[in-house]
mmCIF file of C-alpha atoms in Angstrom:
data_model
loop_
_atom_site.group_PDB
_atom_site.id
_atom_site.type_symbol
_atom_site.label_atom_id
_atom_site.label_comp_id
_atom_site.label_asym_id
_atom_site.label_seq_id
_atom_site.Cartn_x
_atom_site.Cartn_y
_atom_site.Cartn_z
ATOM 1 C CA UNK F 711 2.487 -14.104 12.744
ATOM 2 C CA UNK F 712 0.623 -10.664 11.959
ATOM 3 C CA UNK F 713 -3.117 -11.064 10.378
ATOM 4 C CA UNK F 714 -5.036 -8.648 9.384
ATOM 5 C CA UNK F 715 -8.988 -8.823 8.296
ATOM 6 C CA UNK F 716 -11.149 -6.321 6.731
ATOM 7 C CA UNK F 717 -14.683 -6.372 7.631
ATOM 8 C CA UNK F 718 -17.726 -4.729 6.255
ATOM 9 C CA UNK F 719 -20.561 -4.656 4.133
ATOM 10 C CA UNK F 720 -19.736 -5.311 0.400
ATOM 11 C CA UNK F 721 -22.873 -2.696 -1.251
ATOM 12 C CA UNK F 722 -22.747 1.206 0.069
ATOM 13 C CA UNK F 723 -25.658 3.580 -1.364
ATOM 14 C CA UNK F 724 -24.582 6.868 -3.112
ATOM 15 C CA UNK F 725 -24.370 9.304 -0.437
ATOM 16 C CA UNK F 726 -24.151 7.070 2.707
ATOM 17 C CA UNK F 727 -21.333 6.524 4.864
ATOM 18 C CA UNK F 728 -18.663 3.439 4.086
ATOM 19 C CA UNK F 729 -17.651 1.579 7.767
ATOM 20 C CA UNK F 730 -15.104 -1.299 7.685
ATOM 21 C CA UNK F 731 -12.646 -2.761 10.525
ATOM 22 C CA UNK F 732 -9.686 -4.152 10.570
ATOM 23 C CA UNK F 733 -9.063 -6.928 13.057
ATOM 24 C CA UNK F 734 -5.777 -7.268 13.976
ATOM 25 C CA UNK F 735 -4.118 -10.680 15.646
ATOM 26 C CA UNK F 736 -0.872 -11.958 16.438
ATOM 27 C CA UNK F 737 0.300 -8.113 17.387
ATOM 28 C CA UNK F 738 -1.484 -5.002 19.846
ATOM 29 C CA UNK F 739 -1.827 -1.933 18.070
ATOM 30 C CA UNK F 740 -0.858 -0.376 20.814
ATOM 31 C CA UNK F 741 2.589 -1.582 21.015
ATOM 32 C CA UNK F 742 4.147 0.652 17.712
ATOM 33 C CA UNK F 743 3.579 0.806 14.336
ATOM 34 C CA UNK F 744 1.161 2.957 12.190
ATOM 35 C CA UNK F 745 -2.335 1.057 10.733
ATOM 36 C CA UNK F 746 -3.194 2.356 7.916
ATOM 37 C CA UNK F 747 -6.097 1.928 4.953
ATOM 38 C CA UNK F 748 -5.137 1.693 0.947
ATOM 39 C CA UNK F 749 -7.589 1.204 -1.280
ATOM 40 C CA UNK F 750 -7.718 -0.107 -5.400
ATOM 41 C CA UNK F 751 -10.393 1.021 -7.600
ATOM 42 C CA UNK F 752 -10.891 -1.699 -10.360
ATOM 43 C CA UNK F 753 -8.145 -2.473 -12.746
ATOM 44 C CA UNK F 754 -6.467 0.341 -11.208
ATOM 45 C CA UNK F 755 -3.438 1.154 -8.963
ATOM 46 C CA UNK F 756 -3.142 1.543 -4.896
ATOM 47 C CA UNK F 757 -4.014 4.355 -2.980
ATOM 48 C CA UNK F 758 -3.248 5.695 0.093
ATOM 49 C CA UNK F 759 -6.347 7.005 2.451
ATOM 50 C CA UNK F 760 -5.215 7.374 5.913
ATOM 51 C CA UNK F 761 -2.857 5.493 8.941
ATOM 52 C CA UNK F 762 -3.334 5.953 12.660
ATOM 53 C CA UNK F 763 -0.433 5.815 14.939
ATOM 54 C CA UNK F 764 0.049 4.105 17.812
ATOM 55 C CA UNK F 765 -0.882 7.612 19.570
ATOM 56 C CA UNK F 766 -4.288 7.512 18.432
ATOM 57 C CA UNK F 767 -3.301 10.133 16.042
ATOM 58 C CA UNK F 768 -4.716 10.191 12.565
ATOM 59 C CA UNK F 769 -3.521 11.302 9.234
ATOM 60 C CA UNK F 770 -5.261 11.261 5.767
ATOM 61 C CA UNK F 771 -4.548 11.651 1.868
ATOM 62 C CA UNK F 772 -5.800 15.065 1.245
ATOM 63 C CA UNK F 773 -8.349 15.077 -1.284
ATOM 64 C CA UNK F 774 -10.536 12.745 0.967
ATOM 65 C CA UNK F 775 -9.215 14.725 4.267
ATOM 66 C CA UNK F 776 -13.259 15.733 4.860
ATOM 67 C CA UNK F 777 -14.512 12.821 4.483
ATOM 68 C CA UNK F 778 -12.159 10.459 6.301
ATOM 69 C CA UNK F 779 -12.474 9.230 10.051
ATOM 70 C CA UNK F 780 -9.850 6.869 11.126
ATOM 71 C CA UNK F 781 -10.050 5.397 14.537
ATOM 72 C CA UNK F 782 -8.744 2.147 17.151
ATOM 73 C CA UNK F 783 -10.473 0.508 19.280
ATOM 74 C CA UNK F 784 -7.537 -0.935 21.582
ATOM 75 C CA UNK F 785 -9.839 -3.639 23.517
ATOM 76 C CA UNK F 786 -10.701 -5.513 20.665
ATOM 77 C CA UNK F 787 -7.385 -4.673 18.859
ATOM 78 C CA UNK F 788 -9.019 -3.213 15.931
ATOM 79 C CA UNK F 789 -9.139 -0.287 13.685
ATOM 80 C CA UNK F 790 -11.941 1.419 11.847
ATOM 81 C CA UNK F 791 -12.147 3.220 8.630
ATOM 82 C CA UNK F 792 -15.769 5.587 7.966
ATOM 83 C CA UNK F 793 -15.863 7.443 4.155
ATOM 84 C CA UNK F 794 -18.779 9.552 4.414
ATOM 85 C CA UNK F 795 -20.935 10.831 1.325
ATOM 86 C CA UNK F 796 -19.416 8.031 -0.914
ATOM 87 C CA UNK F 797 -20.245 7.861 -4.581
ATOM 88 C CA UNK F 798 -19.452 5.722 -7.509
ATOM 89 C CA UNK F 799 -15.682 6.719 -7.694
ATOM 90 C CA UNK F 800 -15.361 5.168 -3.881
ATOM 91 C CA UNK F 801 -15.765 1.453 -5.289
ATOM 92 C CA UNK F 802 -13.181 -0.352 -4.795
ATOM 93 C CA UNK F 803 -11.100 -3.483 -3.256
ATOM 94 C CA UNK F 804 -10.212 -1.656 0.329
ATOM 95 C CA UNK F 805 -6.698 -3.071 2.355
ATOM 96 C CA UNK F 806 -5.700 -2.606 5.547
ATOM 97 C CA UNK F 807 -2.530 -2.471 6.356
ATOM 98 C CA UNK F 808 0.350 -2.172 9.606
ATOM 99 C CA UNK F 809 3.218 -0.181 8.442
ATOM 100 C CA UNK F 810 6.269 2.201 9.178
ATOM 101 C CA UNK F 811 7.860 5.251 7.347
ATOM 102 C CA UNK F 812 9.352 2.918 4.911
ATOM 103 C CA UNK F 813 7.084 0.023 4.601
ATOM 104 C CA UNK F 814 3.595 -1.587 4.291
ATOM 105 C CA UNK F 815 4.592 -5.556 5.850
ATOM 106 C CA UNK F 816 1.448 -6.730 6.704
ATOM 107 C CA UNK F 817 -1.542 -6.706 4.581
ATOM 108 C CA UNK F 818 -5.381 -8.067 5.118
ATOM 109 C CA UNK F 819 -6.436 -9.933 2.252
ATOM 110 C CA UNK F 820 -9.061 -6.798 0.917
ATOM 111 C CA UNK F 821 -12.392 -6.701 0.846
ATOM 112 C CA UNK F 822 -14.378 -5.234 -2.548
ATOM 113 C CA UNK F 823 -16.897 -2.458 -1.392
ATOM 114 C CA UNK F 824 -19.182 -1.308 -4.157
ATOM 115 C CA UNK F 825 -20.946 1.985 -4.577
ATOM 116 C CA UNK F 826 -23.522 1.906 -7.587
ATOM 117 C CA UNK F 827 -23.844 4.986 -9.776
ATOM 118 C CA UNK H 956 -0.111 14.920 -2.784
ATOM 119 C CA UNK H 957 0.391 13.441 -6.660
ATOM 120 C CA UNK H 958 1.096 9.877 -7.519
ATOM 121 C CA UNK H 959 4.661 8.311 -8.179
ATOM 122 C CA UNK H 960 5.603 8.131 -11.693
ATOM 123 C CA UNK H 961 6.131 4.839 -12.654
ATOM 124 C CA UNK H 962 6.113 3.259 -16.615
ATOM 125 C CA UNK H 963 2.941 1.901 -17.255
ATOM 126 C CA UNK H 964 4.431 -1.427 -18.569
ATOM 127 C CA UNK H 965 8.167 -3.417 -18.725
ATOM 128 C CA UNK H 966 8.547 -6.498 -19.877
ATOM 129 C CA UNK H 967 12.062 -9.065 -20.402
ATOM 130 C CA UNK H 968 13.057 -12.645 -21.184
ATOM 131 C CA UNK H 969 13.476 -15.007 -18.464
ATOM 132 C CA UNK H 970 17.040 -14.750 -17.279
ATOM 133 C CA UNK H 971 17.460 -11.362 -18.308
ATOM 134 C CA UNK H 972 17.292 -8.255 -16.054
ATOM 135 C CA UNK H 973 14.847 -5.540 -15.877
ATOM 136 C CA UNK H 974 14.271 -2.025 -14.101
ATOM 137 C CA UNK H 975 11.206 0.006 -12.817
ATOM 138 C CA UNK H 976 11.425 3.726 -12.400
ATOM 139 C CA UNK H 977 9.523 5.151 -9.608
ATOM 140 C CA UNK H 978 9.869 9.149 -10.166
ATOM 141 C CA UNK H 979 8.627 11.456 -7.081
ATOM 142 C CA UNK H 980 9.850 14.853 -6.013
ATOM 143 C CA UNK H 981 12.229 16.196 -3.075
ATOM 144 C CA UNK H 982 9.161 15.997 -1.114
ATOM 145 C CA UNK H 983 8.319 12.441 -0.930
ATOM 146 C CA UNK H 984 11.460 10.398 -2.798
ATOM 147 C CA UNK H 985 13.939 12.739 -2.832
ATOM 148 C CA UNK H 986 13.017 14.053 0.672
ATOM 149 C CA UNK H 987 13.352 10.573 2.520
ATOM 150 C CA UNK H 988 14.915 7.299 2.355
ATOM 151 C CA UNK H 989 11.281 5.648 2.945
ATOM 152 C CA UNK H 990 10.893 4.021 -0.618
ATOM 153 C CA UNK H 991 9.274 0.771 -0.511
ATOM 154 C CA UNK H 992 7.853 -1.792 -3.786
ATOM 155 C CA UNK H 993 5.371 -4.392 -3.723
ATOM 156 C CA UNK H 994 4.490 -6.985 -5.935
ATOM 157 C CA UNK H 995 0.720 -7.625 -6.737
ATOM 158 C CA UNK H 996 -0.509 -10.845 -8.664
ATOM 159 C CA UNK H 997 -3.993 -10.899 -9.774
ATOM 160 C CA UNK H 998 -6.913 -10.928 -7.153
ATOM 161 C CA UNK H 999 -3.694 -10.526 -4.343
ATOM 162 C CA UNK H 1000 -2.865 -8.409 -1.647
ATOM 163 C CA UNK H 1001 0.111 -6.486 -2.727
ATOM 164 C CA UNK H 1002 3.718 -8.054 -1.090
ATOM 165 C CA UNK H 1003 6.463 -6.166 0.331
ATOM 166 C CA UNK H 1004 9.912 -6.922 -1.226
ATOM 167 C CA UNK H 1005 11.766 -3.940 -0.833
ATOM 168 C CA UNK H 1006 11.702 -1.675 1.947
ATOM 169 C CA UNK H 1007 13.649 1.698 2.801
ATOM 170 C CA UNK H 1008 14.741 1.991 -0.298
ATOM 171 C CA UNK H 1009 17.237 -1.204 -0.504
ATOM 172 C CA UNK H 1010 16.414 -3.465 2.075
ATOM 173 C CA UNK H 1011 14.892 -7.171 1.699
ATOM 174 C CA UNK H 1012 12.620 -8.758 3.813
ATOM 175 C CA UNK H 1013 13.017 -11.925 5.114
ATOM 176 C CA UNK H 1014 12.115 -14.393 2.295
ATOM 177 C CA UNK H 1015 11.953 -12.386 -0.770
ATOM 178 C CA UNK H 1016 14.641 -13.627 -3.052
ATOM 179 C CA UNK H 1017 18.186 -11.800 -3.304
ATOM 180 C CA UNK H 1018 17.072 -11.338 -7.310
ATOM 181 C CA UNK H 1019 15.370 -8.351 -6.247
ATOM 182 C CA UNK H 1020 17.018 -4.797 -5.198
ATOM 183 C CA UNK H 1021 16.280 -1.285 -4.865
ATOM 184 C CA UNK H 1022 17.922 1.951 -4.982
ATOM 185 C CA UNK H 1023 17.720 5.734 -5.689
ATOM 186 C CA UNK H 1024 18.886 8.742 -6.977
ATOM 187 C CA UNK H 1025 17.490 12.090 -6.329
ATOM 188 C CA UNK H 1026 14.185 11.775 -6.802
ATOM 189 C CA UNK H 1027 13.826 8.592 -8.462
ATOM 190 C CA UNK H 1028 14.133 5.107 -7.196
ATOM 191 C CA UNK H 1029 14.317 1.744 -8.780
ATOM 192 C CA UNK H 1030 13.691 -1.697 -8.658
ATOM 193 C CA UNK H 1031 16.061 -4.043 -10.675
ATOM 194 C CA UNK H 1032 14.834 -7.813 -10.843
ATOM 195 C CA UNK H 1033 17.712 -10.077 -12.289
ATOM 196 C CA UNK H 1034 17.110 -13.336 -13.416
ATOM 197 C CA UNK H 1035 13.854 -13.012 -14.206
ATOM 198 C CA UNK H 1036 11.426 -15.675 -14.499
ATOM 199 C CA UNK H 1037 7.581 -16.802 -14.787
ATOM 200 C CA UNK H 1038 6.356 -15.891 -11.802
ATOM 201 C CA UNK H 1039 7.914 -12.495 -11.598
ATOM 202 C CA UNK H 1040 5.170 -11.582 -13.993
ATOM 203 C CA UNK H 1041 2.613 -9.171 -11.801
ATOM 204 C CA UNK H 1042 2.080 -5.589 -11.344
ATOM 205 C CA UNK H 1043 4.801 -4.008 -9.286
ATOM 206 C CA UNK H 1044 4.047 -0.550 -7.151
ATOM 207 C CA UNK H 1045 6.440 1.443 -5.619
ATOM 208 C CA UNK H 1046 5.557 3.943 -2.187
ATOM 209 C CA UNK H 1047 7.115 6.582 -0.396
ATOM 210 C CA UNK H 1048 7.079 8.504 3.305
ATOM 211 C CA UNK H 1049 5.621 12.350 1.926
ATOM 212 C CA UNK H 1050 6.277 13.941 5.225
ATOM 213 C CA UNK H 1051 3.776 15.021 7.585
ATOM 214 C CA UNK H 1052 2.248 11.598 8.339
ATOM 215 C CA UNK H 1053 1.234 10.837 4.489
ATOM 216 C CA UNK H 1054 2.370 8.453 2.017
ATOM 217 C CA UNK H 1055 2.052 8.011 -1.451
ATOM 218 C CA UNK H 1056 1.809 4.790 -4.449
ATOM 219 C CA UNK H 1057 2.987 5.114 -7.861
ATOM 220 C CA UNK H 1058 0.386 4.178 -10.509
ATOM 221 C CA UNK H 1059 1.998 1.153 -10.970
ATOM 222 C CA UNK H 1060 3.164 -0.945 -13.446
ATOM 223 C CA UNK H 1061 2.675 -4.430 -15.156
ATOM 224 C CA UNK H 1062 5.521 -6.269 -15.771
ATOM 225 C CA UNK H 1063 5.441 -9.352 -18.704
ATOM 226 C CA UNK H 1064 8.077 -12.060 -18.824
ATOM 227 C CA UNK H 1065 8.084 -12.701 -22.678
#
């Protein structure tokens, strides 16, 4: 069975950089598959911020394309999301998630990062 | 890339049948047949139960199906009952690498 587990500190200061992991178990990244991050701003809907493939390649939504570095670390089978210059509007419940073209199966349980304004 | 268009709200009786509109353009819906919907209850991760447009995963109930038309897909969910009631959110493939939600929308089972 696929798990997934965001990591990462729950309070982000206006202007600093916003670092979570993903662990992944029951699956290697490396094997296929794209990993990608969706996050929910309170009472709102889902958004897509980036996937990695199982290249190594990265891709990103394009209004956060600057400030979005998406990356794998293959020996501990784990991903990495870092949003730099964060503010307010970047609080939200973050997902990660291994998908294809046509769907998002597994999902981590979110974790709720807050940015105070 | 823009959001999906979905209608903010639906709601039926339990038994009856309802749809959800997921509206796109021939870049992202019309362009592909990478449409997927998930189900989100309160405080939940969001679940998959439709993928590529009209396939089921294993274990999602046969009351739920998907399909398209141009640029707009749907979800139908027949029979509905109680625990249907959630926030449904439909995705699709934009080309180049990207994807894109709809806004979502809450469904009520009167």
């Amino acid at each position: 069975q696929v798990q997934l587990e965001e990591a990462g500190p729950g309070l982000v200061k206006p202007s600093e950089t916003l670092s979570l992991t993903c662990g992944v178990s029951g699956y290697s990244i490396s094997r296929g598959y794209y990993w990608g991050w969706i996050r929910q701003p309170p009472g709102k809907g889902l958004e897509w911020i980036g996937s990695l493939s199982q290249s190594g390649s990265s891709s990103n939504d394009w209004s956060l394309k600057s400030r979005v570095t998406i990356s794998v670390d293959t020996s501990k089978n784990q991903f990495s999301l870092k949003l730099s210059s964060v503010t307010a509007a970047d609080t939200a419940v973050y997902y990660c998630a291994r998908h294809g073209e046509g769907t998002f199966d597994y999902w981590g349980e979110g974790t709720l990062v807050t940015v105070p304004s | 890339q823009s959001a999906l268009t979905q209608p903010r709200s639906v709601s039926g009786s339990p038994e009856q049948s309802v749809a959800i509109s997921c509206t796109g353009t021939s870049s992202d819906v019309g362009g592909y047949n990478y449409v997927s919907w998930y189900q989100q209850h309160p405080g939940r991760a969001p679940k998959l139960m439709i993928y590529d447009v009209t396939k089921r995963p294993s274990g999602v109930h046969d009351r739920f199906s998907g399909s398209k038309s141009g640029n707009t897909a749907s979800l139908t969910i027949s029979g509905l009952q109680a625990e249907d009631e959630a926030d449904y959110y439909c995705c699709s493939y934009a080309g180049s690498y990207t994807w894109v939600f709809g806004g979502g929308t809450k469904l009520t089972v009167l």
